[in-house]
Coordinates of C-alpha atoms in Angstrom, one line a residue:
X186 CA 2.2 -17.3 2.4
X187 CA -0.3 -14.7 1.4
X188 CA -0.4 -12.5 -1.7
X189 CA -2.4 -9.5 -2.1
X190 CA -2.6 -7.5 -5.0
X191 CA -5.1 -4.2 -5.7
X192 CA -4.2 -2.2 -7.4
X193 CA -6.8 0.9 -8.9
X194 CA -6.7 4.2 -11.2
X195 CA -6.5 8.4 -11.0
X196 CA -7.0 11.0 -12.9
X197 CA -3.8 12.5 -9.8
X198 CA 0.1 12.7 -12.4
X199 CA 2.1 10.8 -10.2
X200 CA 3.1 14.2 -7.6
X201 CA -0.3 13.8 -6.9
X202 CA -0.5 10.0 -5.8
X203 CA 2.8 9.9 -4.4
X204 CA 2.2 11.9 -1.6
X205 CA -0.8 10.3 -1.0
X206 CA 1.2 7.1 -0.9
X207 CA 2.9 8.8 1.3
X208 CA 0.3 9.7 3.6
X209 CA -1.3 5.7 3.9
X210 CA 2.3 4.9 4.4
X211 CA 2.5 7.3 7.7
X212 CA -0.7 5.9 8.3
X213 CA 0.1 2.8 8.5
X214 CA 3.7 3.1 10.5
X215 CA 0.9 4.9 13.5
X216 CA -1.9 1.9 13.3
X217 CA 0.4 -1.0 12.1
X218 CA 4.6 -0.3 12.5
X219 CA 5.0 0.0 8.7
X220 CA 8.2 0.7 7.3
X221 CA 8.5 2.5 4.1
X222 CA 11.4 3.3 1.5
X223 CA 11.0 4.8 -2.1
X224 CA 13.8 3.2 -3.8
X225 CA 12.6 5.9 -6.5
X226 CA 8.7 5.8 -7.6
X227 CA 8.2 2.2 -6.2
X228 CA 7.6 2.5 -1.8
X229 CA 9.1 -0.2 -0.5
X230 CA 7.0 -1.7 3.2
X231 CA 7.9 -3.7 5.4
X232 CA 7.6 -5.3 9.6
X233 CA 7.6 -7.9 11.0
X234 CA 5.4 -10.8 9.2
X235 CA 4.7 -8.4 6.7
X236 CA 6.7 -6.7 3.1
X237 CA 5.4 -4.7 -0.1
X238 CA 4.8 -1.6 -2.2
X239 CA 3.0 0.2 -3.1
X240 CA 4.0 0.8 -7.6
X241 CA 2.8 4.8 -8.2
X242 CA 2.6 5.3 -12.3
X243 CA 0.9 8.7 -14.4
X244 CA -2.6 6.5 -13.8
X245 CA -2.8 3.7 -11.5
X246 CA -1.3 3.3 -7.7
X247 CA -0.4 -1.2 -7.3
X248 CA 0.2 -2.4 -3.5
X249 CA 0.8 -5.5 -3.0
X250 CA 1.7 -7.3 -0.6
X251 CA 2.7 -11.0 0.6
X252 CA 1.7 -12.1 4.6
X253 CA 3.5 -14.5 6.4
X254 CA 2.4 -17.7 7.8
X255 CA 0.6 -15.3 10.9
X256 CA -1.3 -12.4 8.9
X257 CA -1.5 -15.3 6.3
X258 CA -5.0 -16.3 7.9
X259 CA -6.1 -12.3 8.5
X260 CA -5.7 -11.8 4.6
X261 CA -9.0 -11.3 3.2
X262 CA -9.6 -8.3 6.6
X263 CA -6.1 -6.9 5.2
X264 CA -7.0 -6.9 1.6
X265 CA -10.7 -5.2 2.8
X266 CA -8.8 -2.4 4.6
X267 CA -6.6 -2.3 1.9
X268 CA -9.7 -1.4 -0.5
X269 CA -11.0 0.4 1.6
X270 CA -7.8 2.5 2.8
X271 CA -6.6 3.4 -1.1
X272 CA -10.4 4.6 -2.0
X273 CA -10.6 6.4 -0.1
X274 CA -7.0 8.1 -0.5
X275 CA -7.4 8.5 -3.8
X276 CA -10.6 10.3 -3.6

């Protein structure tokens, strides 16, 4: 099982960062079938073989993803895609 962690600082404030996280979750659902749900300031993401969280703070976003055995082989590619999508979302 592979674990991916990506953190980015932002100056958006918590509410705007939550909106960006929601938009990102919507894209992930459309592209990869990831279901999302909020628990406080944490957005939980899940689908078969993948589970993760997006933790929203006043000045940062932290994404943690656990990949199942089959998805672990693609962890480098997945991490790169997460970083690119997060950078674009926060731009």
